[in-house]
mmCIF file of C-alpha atoms in Angstrom:
data_model
loop_
_atom_site.group_PDB
_atom_site.id
_atom_site.type_symbol
_atom_site.label_atom_id
_atom_site.label_comp_id
_atom_site.label_asym_id
_atom_site.label_seq_id
_atom_site.Cartn_x
_atom_site.Cartn_y
_atom_site.Cartn_z
ATOM 1 C CA UNK A 1 -1.686 4.384 22.731
ATOM 2 C CA UNK A 2 -1.057 1.905 20.250
ATOM 3 C CA UNK A 3 2.110 0.008 21.761
ATOM 4 C CA UNK A 4 0.299 -3.565 20.968
ATOM 5 C CA UNK A 5 -0.774 -3.009 17.595
ATOM 6 C CA UNK A 6 3.026 -2.151 16.914
ATOM 7 C CA UNK A 7 4.239 -4.760 18.686
ATOM 8 C CA UNK A 8 2.126 -7.411 16.777
ATOM 9 C CA UNK A 9 2.763 -5.829 13.327
ATOM 10 C CA UNK A 10 6.613 -4.891 13.591
ATOM 11 C CA UNK A 11 7.208 -8.285 15.454
ATOM 12 C CA UNK A 12 8.817 -6.379 18.496
ATOM 13 C CA UNK A 13 9.327 -7.115 21.892
ATOM 14 C CA UNK A 14 8.680 -4.916 24.764
ATOM 15 C CA UNK A 15 9.870 -1.233 24.559
ATOM 16 C CA UNK A 16 13.461 -0.376 24.863
ATOM 17 C CA UNK A 17 12.646 2.904 26.744
ATOM 18 C CA UNK A 18 10.053 4.398 28.844
ATOM 19 C CA UNK A 19 11.158 7.939 29.312
ATOM 20 C CA UNK A 20 8.450 9.598 30.633
ATOM 21 C CA UNK A 21 4.476 8.436 31.788
ATOM 22 C CA UNK A 22 2.795 7.727 28.003
ATOM 23 C CA UNK A 23 5.719 7.659 26.185
ATOM 24 C CA UNK A 24 7.589 4.326 24.822
ATOM 25 C CA UNK A 25 10.421 3.895 22.701
ATOM 26 C CA UNK A 26 11.091 0.741 20.603
ATOM 27 C CA UNK A 27 14.889 0.764 18.746
ATOM 28 C CA UNK A 28 14.307 -0.677 15.244
ATOM 29 C CA UNK A 29 17.596 -1.166 13.748
ATOM 30 C CA UNK A 30 19.316 2.171 13.430
ATOM 31 C CA UNK A 31 15.910 4.152 14.123
ATOM 32 C CA UNK A 32 13.831 4.869 17.325
ATOM 33 C CA UNK A 33 10.057 4.605 17.183
ATOM 34 C CA UNK A 34 8.326 6.991 19.690
ATOM 35 C CA UNK A 35 4.920 6.279 20.484
ATOM 36 C CA UNK A 36 2.726 8.573 22.948
ATOM 37 C CA UNK A 37 -0.509 9.136 24.205
ATOM 38 C CA UNK A 38 -0.968 12.801 23.356
ATOM 39 C CA UNK A 39 -1.875 13.902 19.940
ATOM 40 C CA UNK A 40 0.421 15.666 17.817
ATOM 41 C CA UNK A 41 -1.119 18.939 16.270
ATOM 42 C CA UNK A 42 -1.390 18.477 12.687
ATOM 43 C CA UNK A 43 -0.488 20.928 9.633
ATOM 44 C CA UNK A 44 -2.975 19.150 7.364
ATOM 45 C CA UNK A 45 -0.159 17.828 5.531
ATOM 46 C CA UNK A 46 -0.609 13.839 5.611
ATOM 47 C CA UNK A 47 2.646 12.045 6.632
ATOM 48 C CA UNK A 48 3.427 8.648 5.596
ATOM 49 C CA UNK A 49 6.252 6.740 7.803
ATOM 50 C CA UNK A 50 7.661 4.402 5.018
ATOM 51 C CA UNK A 51 9.638 1.010 5.643
ATOM 52 C CA UNK A 52 11.596 -0.999 3.095
ATOM 53 C CA UNK A 53 10.982 -4.885 3.276
ATOM 54 C CA UNK A 54 12.496 -7.400 0.953
ATOM 55 C CA UNK A 55 9.081 -8.754 -0.131
ATOM 56 C CA UNK A 56 6.278 -6.139 0.056
ATOM 57 C CA UNK A 57 3.833 -8.468 -1.276
ATOM 58 C CA UNK A 58 4.204 -11.301 1.154
ATOM 59 C CA UNK A 59 4.320 -8.552 4.001
ATOM 60 C CA UNK A 60 0.696 -7.097 2.799
ATOM 61 C CA UNK A 61 -0.649 -10.674 2.709
ATOM 62 C CA UNK A 62 0.728 -10.859 6.337
ATOM 63 C CA UNK A 63 -0.970 -7.763 7.771
ATOM 64 C CA UNK A 64 -4.248 -8.176 5.970
ATOM 65 C CA UNK A 65 -3.986 -12.066 7.606
ATOM 66 C CA UNK A 66 -4.375 -10.469 10.714
ATOM 67 C CA UNK A 67 -7.162 -8.182 10.209
ATOM 68 C CA UNK A 68 -4.785 -5.026 9.278
ATOM 69 C CA UNK A 69 -7.003 -2.936 6.596
ATOM 70 C CA UNK A 70 -4.654 -2.101 3.857
ATOM 71 C CA UNK A 71 -4.528 -0.720 0.853
ATOM 72 C CA UNK A 72 -3.942 -1.863 -2.857
ATOM 73 C CA UNK A 73 -0.413 -2.952 -3.734
ATOM 74 C CA UNK A 74 0.580 0.134 -6.041
ATOM 75 C CA UNK A 75 3.222 -0.477 -8.663
ATOM 76 C CA UNK A 76 5.996 2.390 -10.080
ATOM 77 C CA UNK A 77 7.785 0.723 -13.027
ATOM 78 C CA UNK A 78 11.792 0.543 -12.138
ATOM 79 C CA UNK A 79 11.274 2.023 -9.057
ATOM 80 C CA UNK A 80 8.932 0.381 -6.251
ATOM 81 C CA UNK A 81 6.002 -1.635 -4.904
ATOM 82 C CA UNK A 82 4.415 -0.222 -1.764
ATOM 83 C CA UNK A 83 1.077 -0.126 0.022
ATOM 84 C CA UNK A 84 -0.120 2.222 2.557
ATOM 85 C CA UNK A 85 -1.930 1.205 5.889
ATOM 86 C CA UNK A 86 -2.843 2.911 9.147
ATOM 87 C CA UNK A 87 -2.165 2.587 12.664
ATOM 88 C CA UNK A 88 -5.096 2.355 15.202
ATOM 89 C CA UNK A 89 -4.481 5.795 15.925
ATOM 90 C CA UNK A 90 -5.119 6.855 12.162
ATOM 91 C CA UNK A 91 -1.230 7.513 11.232
ATOM 92 C CA UNK A 92 -0.299 6.351 7.804
ATOM 93 C CA UNK A 93 2.502 3.526 7.165
ATOM 94 C CA UNK A 94 3.304 2.274 4.398
ATOM 95 C CA UNK A 95 5.666 -0.550 3.237
ATOM 96 C CA UNK A 96 7.895 -1.012 0.044
ATOM 97 C CA UNK A 97 10.180 -2.588 -1.881
ATOM 98 C CA UNK A 98 12.596 -1.181 -4.208
ATOM 99 C CA UNK A 99 12.940 -2.963 -7.949
ATOM 100 C CA UNK A 100 16.399 -3.876 -8.793
#
């Protein structure tokens, strides 16, 4: 399980809940992030969890300085800037900043 990785990347404290053995949950704003030891069955489609941040360039540089392998900063004109990266279990995450 990638608990320590998520704690470091998202600057989280201890998990808010441990509802069962091998499962932890963090409350992050209005959402709950649940991590578990057991792999989920995949449909073949790649799912990415996307988080909005105030400054995606700064967050990309911060993660890269921590040794996280990050994808290129992508720009979608009049929409968003974003980049993707993976957690240690291979799940795709993405950070983005909306263009105003």
